[in-house]
CSV table of C-alpha atoms and ligand atoms in Angstrom, one decimal:
chain,number,residue,atom,x,y,z
Q,12,UNK,CA,-15.2,-21.8,-27.5
Q,13,UNK,CA,-12.8,-20.4,-24.9
Q,14,UNK,CA,-9.5,-21.3,-23.2
Q,15,UNK,CA,-10.8,-19.9,-20.0
Q,16,UNK,CA,-11.3,-23.0,-18.0
Q,17,UNK,CA,-9.0,-23.8,-14.9
Q,18,UNK,CA,-7.9,-21.6,-12.0
Q,19,UNK,CA,-8.2,-17.9,-12.5
Q,20,UNK,CA,-5.4,-15.3,-11.5
Q,21,UNK,CA,-6.0,-12.1,-9.8
Q,22,UNK,CA,-3.2,-9.6,-10.8
Q,23,UNK,CA,-4.8,-6.4,-9.5
Q,24,UNK,CA,-2.9,-4.2,-7.0
Q,25,UNK,CA,-5.3,-4.9,-4.1
Q,26,UNK,CA,-6.9,-7.0,-2.8
Q,27,UNK,CA,-4.2,-9.4,-3.6
Q,28,UNK,CA,-4.1,-13.1,-3.8
Q,29,UNK,CA,-5.0,-14.8,-0.6
Q,30,UNK,CA,-2.9,-17.8,0.2
Q,31,UNK,CA,-4.7,-21.1,0.7
Q,32,UNK,CA,-3.2,-21.3,4.2
Q,33,UNK,CA,-4.6,-18.0,5.1
Q,34,UNK,CA,-8.1,-19.1,3.9
Q,35,UNK,CA,-7.8,-22.3,5.8
Q,36,UNK,CA,-6.7,-20.5,9.0
Q,37,UNK,CA,-10.0,-18.6,8.7
Q,38,UNK,CA,-12.2,-21.5,8.2
Q,39,UNK,CA,-13.3,-22.3,11.7
Q,40,UNK,CA,-16.1,-21.6,14.3
Q,41,UNK,CA,-16.2,-18.4,16.1
Q,42,UNK,CA,-13.9,-18.5,19.2
Q,43,UNK,CA,-14.6,-17.2,22.7
Q,44,UNK,CA,-13.7,-13.5,22.6
Q,45,UNK,CA,-13.2,-13.1,26.3
Q,46,UNK,CA,-10.6,-15.7,27.2
Q,47,UNK,CA,-8.3,-18.3,25.6
Q,48,UNK,CA,-6.4,-18.6,22.4
Q,49,UNK,CA,-7.7,-15.6,20.6
Q,50,UNK,CA,-6.4,-13.2,23.2
Q,51,UNK,CA,-3.0,-14.8,23.0
Q,52,UNK,CA,-3.1,-14.9,19.2
Q,53,UNK,CA,-3.9,-11.2,19.1
Q,54,UNK,CA,-1.0,-10.3,21.4
Q,55,UNK,CA,1.4,-12.3,19.1
Q,56,UNK,CA,0.4,-10.2,16.0
Q,57,UNK,CA,2.0,-7.0,17.5
Q,58,UNK,CA,5.7,-7.9,17.3
Q,59,UNK,CA,5.4,-9.3,13.8
Q,60,UNK,CA,3.4,-6.1,12.6
Q,61,UNK,CA,6.2,-4.1,14.0
Q,62,UNK,CA,9.0,-6.3,12.4
Q,63,UNK,CA,7.4,-5.8,9.1
Q,64,UNK,CA,7.6,-2.0,9.4
Q,65,UNK,CA,10.9,-2.1,11.2
Q,66,UNK,CA,9.8,-0.2,14.2
Q,67,UNK,CA,9.4,0.0,18.0
Q,68,UNK,CA,6.4,2.4,17.6
Q,69,UNK,CA,3.0,1.4,18.9
Q,70,UNK,CA,0.5,0.0,16.4
Q,71,UNK,CA,-3.3,0.1,16.7
Q,72,UNK,CA,-5.5,-2.4,14.6
Q,73,UNK,CA,-8.8,-1.2,13.2
Q,74,UNK,CA,-11.7,-3.1,11.6
Q,75,UNK,CA,-11.6,-1.1,8.6
Q,76,UNK,CA,-10.1,-0.7,5.2
Q,77,UNK,CA,-7.3,1.7,4.2
Q,78,UNK,CA,-9.7,4.6,4.3
Q,79,UNK,CA,-10.4,3.9,7.9
Q,80,UNK,CA,-6.7,4.0,8.8
Q,81,UNK,CA,-6.5,7.2,6.9
Q,82,UNK,CA,-9.2,8.7,9.0
Q,83,UNK,CA,-7.9,7.3,12.2
Q,84,UNK,CA,-4.4,8.8,11.6
Q,85,UNK,CA,-5.6,12.2,11.1
Q,86,UNK,CA,-8.3,12.1,13.8
Q,87,UNK,CA,-5.5,11.1,16.4
Q,88,UNK,CA,-2.9,13.6,15.3
Q,89,UNK,CA,-4.8,16.7,14.2
Q,90,UNK,CA,-7.4,19.2,15.6
Q,91,UNK,CA,-10.1,20.7,13.6
Q,92,UNK,CA,-8.7,23.9,11.7
Q,93,UNK,CA,-5.1,22.5,11.8
Q,94,UNK,CA,-3.3,22.9,8.5
Q,95,UNK,CA,-1.8,19.8,6.7
Q,96,UNK,CA,0.5,19.7,3.6
Q,97,UNK,CA,-0.3,16.8,1.2
Q,98,UNK,CA,2.4,15.6,-1.2
Q,99,UNK,CA,0.3,14.0,-4.0
Q,100,UNK,CA,1.7,11.8,-6.6
Q,101,UNK,CA,-1.4,10.3,-7.9
Q,102,UNK,CA,-5.0,9.3,-6.9
Q,103,UNK,CA,-4.2,8.0,-3.6
Q,104,UNK,CA,-2.4,11.0,-2.3
Q,105,UNK,CA,-5.3,13.1,-3.7
Q,106,UNK,CA,-7.8,10.8,-1.9
Q,107,UNK,CA,-6.1,11.4,1.5
Q,108,UNK,CA,-6.1,15.0,1.0
Q,109,UNK,CA,-9.9,15.0,0.2
Q,110,UNK,CA,-10.5,13.0,3.2
Q,111,UNK,CA,-8.6,15.4,5.3
Q,112,UNK,CA,-10.8,18.2,3.9
Q,113,UNK,CA,-14.0,16.5,5.2
Q,114,UNK,CA,-12.4,16.5,8.7
Q,115,UNK,CA,-12.4,20.3,8.6
Q,116,UNK,CA,-8.6,20.4,8.3
Q,117,UNK,CA,-7.1,23.1,6.2
Q,118,UNK,CA,-5.4,21.2,3.2
Q,119,UNK,CA,-2.6,22.4,1.1
Q,120,UNK,CA,-1.8,20.0,-1.8
Q,121,UNK,CA,1.5,20.0,-3.6
Q,122,UNK,CA,0.5,18.1,-6.8
Q,123,UNK,CA,3.4,16.4,-8.5
Q,124,UNK,CA,1.2,14.9,-11.3
Q,125,UNK,CA,0.9,11.3,-12.3
Q,126,UNK,CA,4.3,10.5,-13.6
Q,127,UNK,CA,6.9,11.6,-10.9
Q,128,UNK,CA,7.7,11.3,-7.3
Q,129,UNK,CA,7.4,14.2,-4.7
Q,130,UNK,CA,10.2,16.7,-4.9
Q,131,UNK,CA,12.1,17.0,-1.6
Q,132,UNK,CA,13.4,20.5,-2.4
Q,133,UNK,CA,10.0,21.8,-3.1
Q,134,UNK,CA,8.8,20.4,0.3
Q,135,UNK,CA,11.7,22.1,2.1
Q,136,UNK,CA,10.9,25.5,0.3
Q,137,UNK,CA,7.2,25.3,1.4
Q,138,UNK,CA,8.2,24.3,5.0
Q,139,UNK,CA,10.8,27.2,5.3
Q,140,UNK,CA,8.1,29.5,4.0
Q,141,UNK,CA,5.8,28.5,6.8
Q,142,UNK,CA,7.3,31.0,9.3
Q,143,UNK,CA,4.3,30.7,11.7
Q,144,UNK,CA,4.4,26.9,11.8
Q,145,UNK,CA,0.8,26.5,10.8
Q,146,UNK,CA,1.5,23.2,9.1
Q,147,UNK,CA,1.0,20.5,11.6
Q,148,UNK,CA,1.6,17.6,9.4
Q,149,UNK,CA,3.1,16.5,6.1
Q,150,UNK,CA,1.2,13.6,4.5
Q,151,UNK,CA,2.3,11.4,1.6
Q,152,UNK,CA,2.2,7.9,0.3
Q,153,UNK,CA,5.1,5.5,-0.1
Q,154,UNK,CA,3.6,3.8,-3.1
Q,155,UNK,CA,1.0,5.6,-5.0
Q,156,UNK,CA,-0.9,2.6,-6.3
Q,157,UNK,CA,-2.5,4.6,-9.1
Q,158,UNK,CA,0.7,5.8,-10.8
Q,159,UNK,CA,3.0,3.3,-9.1
Q,160,UNK,CA,5.5,5.8,-8.3
Q,161,UNK,CA,7.5,5.2,-5.1
Q,162,UNK,CA,8.2,8.2,-3.0
Q,163,UNK,CA,11.8,8.7,-1.5
Q,164,UNK,CA,10.7,8.7,2.2
Q,165,UNK,CA,14.2,9.2,3.7
Q,166,UNK,CA,14.7,12.2,1.3
Q,167,UNK,CA,11.3,13.8,2.2
Q,168,UNK,CA,12.3,13.3,5.9
Q,169,UNK,CA,15.5,15.0,5.4
Q,170,UNK,CA,13.7,17.8,3.7
Q,171,UNK,CA,11.5,18.3,6.9
Q,172,UNK,CA,14.5,18.2,9.1
Q,173,UNK,CA,16.6,20.6,6.9
Q,174,UNK,CA,13.8,23.1,7.1
Q,175,UNK,CA,13.7,23.1,10.9
Q,176,UNK,CA,10.0,22.6,10.7
Q,177,UNK,CA,8.5,20.4,13.5
Q,178,UNK,CA,5.4,19.1,11.4
Q,179,UNK,CA,4.6,15.4,12.0
Q,180,UNK,CA,5.4,13.1,9.0
Q,181,UNK,CA,2.5,10.8,8.0
Q,182,UNK,CA,3.1,8.1,5.5
Q,183,UNK,CA,0.7,5.8,3.7
Q,184,UNK,CA,2.2,2.4,3.2
Q,185,UNK,CA,-0.9,0.6,2.3
Q,186,UNK,CA,0.4,-0.7,-1.0
Q,187,UNK,CA,4.0,-1.2,0.0
Q,188,UNK,CA,4.1,-2.7,3.4
Q,189,UNK,CA,5.5,-6.3,3.2
Q,190,UNK,CA,6.7,-5.7,-0.4
Q,191,UNK,CA,9.5,-3.3,-0.2
Q,192,UNK,CA,11.9,-1.8,2.4
Q,193,UNK,CA,10.3,0.5,4.8
Q,194,UNK,CA,12.1,1.6,7.9
Q,195,UNK,CA,9.7,3.4,10.1
Q,196,UNK,CA,12.3,4.3,12.9
Q,197,UNK,CA,15.3,4.8,10.9
Q,198,UNK,CA,13.5,7.0,8.3
Q,199,UNK,CA,11.9,9.2,11.1
Q,200,UNK,CA,8.3,8.5,10.1
Q,201,UNK,CA,5.9,9.5,12.9
Q,202,UNK,CA,2.7,7.9,11.7
Q,203,UNK,CA,2.3,5.2,9.2
Q,204,UNK,CA,-0.9,3.7,8.0
Q,205,UNK,CA,-1.3,0.2,6.4
Q,206,UNK,CA,-4.0,-2.3,5.5
Q,207,UNK,CA,-4.0,-6.2,5.3
Q,208,UNK,CA,-5.3,-6.7,1.8
Q,209,UNK,CA,-2.2,-6.0,-0.2
Q,210,UNK,CA,1.3,-7.1,0.7
Q,211,UNK,CA,-0.1,-8.7,4.0
Q,212,UNK,CA,-2.2,-11.2,1.9
Q,213,UNK,CA,-5.4,-11.2,4.2
Q,214,UNK,CA,-8.9,-10.5,3.0
Q,215,UNK,CA,-9.8,-6.8,3.2
Q,216,UNK,CA,-11.1,-5.6,6.7
Q,217,UNK,CA,-8.1,-4.8,8.9
Q,218,UNK,CA,-6.0,-1.7,8.9
Q,219,UNK,CA,-3.1,-0.4,11.0
Q,220,UNK,CA,-2.1,3.0,12.3
Q,221,UNK,CA,1.6,2.8,13.6
Q,222,UNK,CA,2.6,5.9,15.8
Q,223,UNK,CA,5.6,7.0,17.6
Q,224,UNK,CA,6.1,8.9,20.8
Q,225,UNK,CA,6.0,12.2,19.2
Q,226,UNK,CA,2.6,11.4,17.6
Q,227,UNK,CA,1.3,10.0,21.0
Q,228,UNK,CA,2.2,13.4,22.4
Q,229,UNK,CA,0.3,15.3,19.6
Q,230,UNK,CA,-2.8,13.1,20.3
Q,231,UNK,CA,-3.2,14.7,23.6
Q,232,UNK,CA,-4.5,17.9,22.2
Q,233,UNK,CA,-6.8,16.0,19.7
Q,234,UNK,CA,-10.4,14.7,20.0
Q,235,UNK,CA,-10.3,11.3,18.2
Q,236,UNK,CA,-13.7,10.3,19.4
Q,237,UNK,CA,-14.6,6.9,20.8
Q,238,UNK,CA,-14.0,4.4,17.9
Q,239,UNK,CA,-10.7,5.9,16.3
Q,240,UNK,CA,-8.9,6.6,19.4
Q,241,UNK,CA,-5.8,4.5,19.2
Q,242,UNK,CA,-4.9,4.7,22.9
Q,243,UNK,CA,-7.3,1.9,24.3
Q,244,UNK,CA,-6.4,-0.1,21.3
Q,245,UNK,CA,-2.7,-0.1,22.1
Q,246,UNK,CA,-3.2,-0.1,26.0
Q,247,UNK,CA,-6.3,-2.2,26.5
Q,248,UNK,CA,-7.3,-2.9,30.2
Q,249,UNK,CA,-9.5,-5.7,29.0
Q,250,UNK,CA,-9.6,-7.3,25.7
Q,251,UNK,CA,-12.7,-6.0,24.5
Q,252,UNK,CA,-11.3,-2.4,24.2
Q,253,UNK,CA,-8.7,-3.6,21.8
Q,254,UNK,CA,-11.2,-3.3,19.1
Q,255,UNK,CA,-13.7,-1.0,20.6
Q,256,UNK,CA,-16.1,-3.9,20.6
Q,257,UNK,CA,-16.1,-7.4,19.2
Q,258,UNK,CA,-12.7,-8.5,17.8
Q,259,UNK,CA,-12.5,-9.2,14.1
Q,260,UNK,CA,-12.0,-12.9,15.1
Q,261,UNK,CA,-11.6,-14.5,11.7
Q,262,UNK,CA,-9.4,-11.8,10.3
Q,263,UNK,CA,-7.1,-12.3,13.2
Q,264,UNK,CA,-6.6,-15.9,12.4
Q,265,UNK,CA,-6.0,-15.0,8.8
Q,266,UNK,CA,-3.4,-12.4,9.6
Q,267,UNK,CA,-1.6,-14.7,12.1
Q,268,UNK,CA,-1.1,-17.1,9.3
Q,269,UNK,CA,0.0,-14.5,6.7
Q,270,UNK,CA,2.5,-13.0,9.2
Q,271,UNK,CA,3.8,-16.4,10.0
Q,272,UNK,CA,4.5,-17.0,6.3
Q,273,UNK,CA,6.1,-13.4,5.9
Q,274,UNK,CA,8.0,-12.9,9.0
Q,275,UNK,CA,9.0,-16.4,10.3
Q,276,UNK,CA,9.1,-18.4,7.2
Q,277,UNK,CA,10.2,-16.3,4.2
Q,278,UNK,CA,11.7,-13.5,6.2
Q,279,UNK,CA,11.1,-9.9,5.4
Q,280,UNK,CA,14.2,-9.1,3.6
Q,281,UNK,CA,13.7,-12.3,1.5
Q,282,UNK,CA,10.2,-11.1,0.7
Q,283,UNK,CA,11.5,-7.6,-0.4
Q,284,UNK,CA,14.2,-9.4,-2.6
Q,285,UNK,CA,11.4,-11.5,-4.2
Q,286,UNK,CA,9.2,-8.5,-4.9
Q,287,UNK,CA,12.3,-6.7,-6.5
Q,288,UNK,CA,13.2,-9.6,-8.9
Q,289,UNK,CA,9.5,-10.1,-9.9
Q,290,UNK,CA,9.1,-6.2,-10.4
Q,291,UNK,CA,12.2,-6.2,-12.6
Q,292,UNK,CA,11.0,-9.1,-14.6
Q,293,UNK,CA,7.7,-7.4,-15.4
Q,294,UNK,CA,9.5,-4.2,-16.3
Q,295,UNK,CA,11.7,-6.2,-18.7
Q,296,UNK,CA,8.7,-7.6,-20.5
Q,297,UNK,CA,6.9,-4.3,-20.8
Q,298,UNK,CA,10.0,-2.8,-22.3
Q,299,UNK,CA,10.2,-5.6,-24.8
Q,300,UNK,CA,6.7,-5.1,-25.7
Q,301,UNK,CA,7.1,-1.3,-26.0
Q,302,UNK,CA,10.1,-2.0,-28.4
Q,303,UNK,CA,7.6,-2.4,-31.6
Q,304,UNK,CA,4.4,-1.0,-29.8
Q,305,UNK,CA,2.9,1.6,-27.7
Q,306,UNK,CA,3.4,0.1,-24.3
Q,307,UNK,CA,5.5,1.9,-21.7
Q,308,UNK,CA,5.8,1.9,-17.9
Q,309,UNK,CA,4.1,5.0,-16.5
Q,310,UNK,CA,7.2,5.8,-14.2
Q,311,UNK,CA,10.2,6.2,-16.5
Q,312,UNK,CA,13.0,6.1,-13.9
Q,313,UNK,CA,13.3,2.6,-12.5
Q,314,UNK,CA,14.6,3.9,-9.2
Q,315,UNK,CA,11.2,5.6,-8.7
Q,316,UNK,CA,9.0,2.7,-9.4
Q,317,UNK,CA,7.0,0.7,-6.9
Q,318,UNK,CA,8.0,-3.0,-6.5
Q,319,UNK,CA,4.4,-3.7,-5.7
Q,320,UNK,CA,2.3,-2.5,-8.7
Q,321,UNK,CA,3.2,-1.4,-12.2
Q,322,UNK,CA,1.2,1.2,-14.0
Q,323,UNK,CA,1.5,0.8,-17.8
Q,324,UNK,CA,0.5,3.1,-20.6
Q,325,UNK,CA,-0.8,2.0,-24.1
Q,326,UNK,CA,-2.2,3.4,-27.2
Q,327,UNK,CA,-5.9,4.6,-27.1
Q,328,UNK,CA,-8.2,1.8,-26.3
Q,329,UNK,CA,-5.5,-0.9,-26.1
Q,330,UNK,CA,-5.4,-1.1,-22.3
Q,331,UNK,CA,-9.1,-1.9,-22.2
Q,332,UNK,CA,-8.8,-4.5,-24.9
Q,333,UNK,CA,-5.8,-6.3,-23.3
Q,334,UNK,CA,-7.7,-6.2,-19.9
Q,335,UNK,CA,-11.0,-7.6,-21.2
Q,336,UNK,CA,-9.2,-10.3,-23.3
Q,337,UNK,CA,-7.3,-11.4,-20.4
Q,338,UNK,CA,-10.2,-11.6,-18.0
Q,339,UNK,CA,-12.6,-13.3,-20.6
Q,340,UNK,CA,-10.3,-15.7,-22.4
Q,341,UNK,CA,-7.3,-16.2,-20.2
Q,342,UNK,CA,-8.8,-16.1,-16.7
Q,343,UNK,CA,-6.4,-13.3,-15.7
Q,344,UNK,CA,-7.8,-10.2,-14.1
Q,345,UNK,CA,-5.6,-7.1,-14.5
Q,346,UNK,CA,-5.9,-3.7,-12.8
Q,347,UNK,CA,-7.8,-0.8,-14.4
Q,348,UNK,CA,-5.9,2.4,-14.9
Q,349,UNK,CA,-6.8,4.9,-12.0
Q,350,UNK,CA,-6.5,8.5,-12.3
Q,351,UNK,CA,-6.0,8.8,-15.9
Q,352,UNK,CA,-9.6,9.0,-17.2
Q,353,UNK,CA,-12.5,6.7,-16.7
Q,354,UNK,CA,-12.1,3.1,-17.9
Q,355,UNK,CA,-14.3,2.3,-20.9
Q,356,UNK,CA,-13.5,5.8,-22.4
Q,357,UNK,CA,-10.7,6.3,-24.8
Q,358,UNK,CA,-8.4,8.2,-22.4
Q,359,UNK,CA,-9.2,5.5,-19.4
Q,360,UNK,CA,-8.5,2.6,-21.7
Q,361,UNK,CA,-5.0,3.9,-22.3
Q,362,UNK,CA,-3.7,2.6,-18.9
Q,363,UNK,CA,-3.8,-0.6,-16.9
Q,364,UNK,CA,-1.9,-2.0,-13.9
Q,365,UNK,CA,-0.3,-5.2,-12.9
Q,366,UNK,CA,-0.4,-6.0,-9.2
Q,367,UNK,CA,2.6,-7.9,-8.2
Q,368,UNK,CA,2.4,-7.7,-4.4
Q,369,UNK,CA,2.1,-10.4,-1.7
Q,370,UNK,CA,1.6,-14.0,-2.6
Q,371,UNK,CA,3.4,-14.1,-6.0
Q,372,UNK,CA,5.7,-16.8,-7.6
Q,373,UNK,CA,7.2,-17.4,-11.0
Q,374,UNK,CA,4.2,-19.1,-12.2
Q,375,UNK,CA,1.8,-16.3,-11.3
Q,376,UNK,CA,4.0,-13.6,-12.9
Q,377,UNK,CA,4.6,-15.5,-16.1
Q,378,UNK,CA,0.9,-16.4,-16.1
Q,379,UNK,CA,-0.1,-12.8,-16.1
Q,380,UNK,CA,2.7,-11.8,-18.6
Q,381,UNK,CA,1.8,-14.7,-20.9
Q,382,UNK,CA,-1.8,-13.8,-20.9
Q,383,UNK,CA,-1.0,-10.1,-21.8
Q,384,UNK,CA,1.3,-11.4,-24.6
Q,385,UNK,CA,-1.4,-13.6,-26.0
Q,386,UNK,CA,-4.0,-10.9,-25.7
Q,387,UNK,CA,-2.0,-8.6,-28.0
Q,388,UNK,CA,-1.5,-11.3,-30.4
Q,389,UNK,CA,-5.0,-12.4,-30.6
Q,390,UNK,CA,-6.1,-8.8,-31.2
Q,391,UNK,CA,-3.6,-7.8,-33.6
Q,392,UNK,CA,-2.1,-5.1,-31.2
Q,393,UNK,CA,1.4,-4.2,-32.3
Q,394,UNK,CA,4.1,-5.1,-29.8
Q,395,UNK,CA,7.7,-6.1,-29.6
Q,396,UNK,CA,8.7,-9.7,-29.4
Q,397,UNK,CA,10.6,-11.6,-26.6
Q,398,UNK,CA,8.8,-10.2,-23.5
Q,399,UNK,CA,8.5,-13.6,-21.8
Q,400,UNK,CA,12.2,-14.4,-22.6
Q,401,UNK,CA,13.2,-11.0,-21.1
Q,402,UNK,CA,11.3,-11.8,-18.0
Q,403,UNK,CA,12.6,-15.2,-17.4
Q,404,UNK,CA,16.0,-14.1,-18.0
Q,405,UNK,CA,15.5,-11.6,-14.9
Q,406,UNK,CA,13.8,-14.2,-12.9
Q,407,UNK,CA,16.6,-16.8,-13.4
Q,408,UNK,CA,19.1,-14.4,-11.9
Q,409,UNK,CA,17.0,-14.0,-8.6
Q,410,UNK,CA,19.6,-13.7,-5.7
Q,411,UNK,CA,22.4,-12.6,-8.0
Q,412,UNK,CA,21.8,-8.9,-8.3
D,526,LIG,C1,-5.4,0.5,-1.6
D,526,LIG,C2,-4.8,1.8,-1.2
D,526,LIG,C3,-5.5,2.7,-0.5
D,526,LIG,C4,-7.0,2.5,0.2
D,526,LIG,O1,-7.4,1.4,0.8
D,526,LIG,P1,-8.7,0.7,1.0
D,526,LIG,O2,-8.5,-0.4,1.7
D,526,LIG,O3,-9.3,0.7,-0.5
D,526,LIG,O4,-9.5,1.9,1.8
D,526,LIG,C5,-5.0,3.9,0.2
D,526,LIG,N1,-3.7,4.1,-0.3
D,526,LIG,C6,-2.9,3.2,-1.1
D,526,LIG,C7,-1.5,3.7,-1.3
D,526,LIG,C8,-3.5,2.1,-1.4
D,526,LIG,O5,-2.8,1.3,-2.2
């Protein structure tokens, strides 16, 4: 006997829920890739991709996941033996650092742990100490999806400027793009990487590297190789060069539809506001549960929390029991804890994540929260009451904050 019949809900922080309209746009035969509609459709994506990131910078599209964009960004801006400084605030910052090491870059990591954002003062100090200007790039993530911290990109930029250092500033917005404010040009970011399967609501398989004039200049001394070179992708003489081969045809149709929804129908500011309200509703629920149980948000300071994902700590084993009950009995899939110990072990089962990025509405948010509430009741896990009421109070005030 189970209650789990009906539509399932994916509440993991990527891949995110794909809108039916995006799926429908992809349901078609393969088009001509040399002439016609697809060429125009591809050209139409660039202004919208720039609008989402608030930039006039160039953007190259890769047939790759986020790791591909990570690699592309480094191969186009750095030379073997160059030194990079990574500000790590969770597993994703660490992952980018590890990848940099495999490209024979000299990697220095400033590790800020799993529960706080990167410290701009510390960054400034390290850059000032680099009198020989060995550090060629500072790398960080906007939202670290493992810890759900949001780094203060303008403050980090200010630290670089204050230090007088000329290192490039590379930022990973894979989890945050389309979900919360990111102003590439105003914030002085030189290179930004993103992927399509989180806030951009498209099946995994496309990623993006945005780069400004300073980064384009830096590329001239690099050897990005054939496939990762961003130059032909942004300046194709013939369409075939734009993707270094066959275009990702169906993904382009899907992305077109997703960007129409995000940029032209909802509007990017409205989408950010929606994510803000939804995130606050989830935090209100978690705080209510914690008042009478072990549950707590991984990032204590609301101003430092991501609006796209929430990492949540619990008592030993509880996160695993909640997740499994939600998946098996409620049809709701929650995210595993990442970077806190392996899921299935006592340490790993003390954390889980709720993804609230992209195609999300009130029904979906309350569905996920309601399933978690039910899971704790069904399994006798201690928790405070009133979580759903706390969430609906926040949702009801959307537009008023
Ligand atoms: C998801 C994610 C990645 C990795 O993207 P993949 O598509 O899985 O390679 C990197 N950084 C952040 C911040 C992410 O959220």
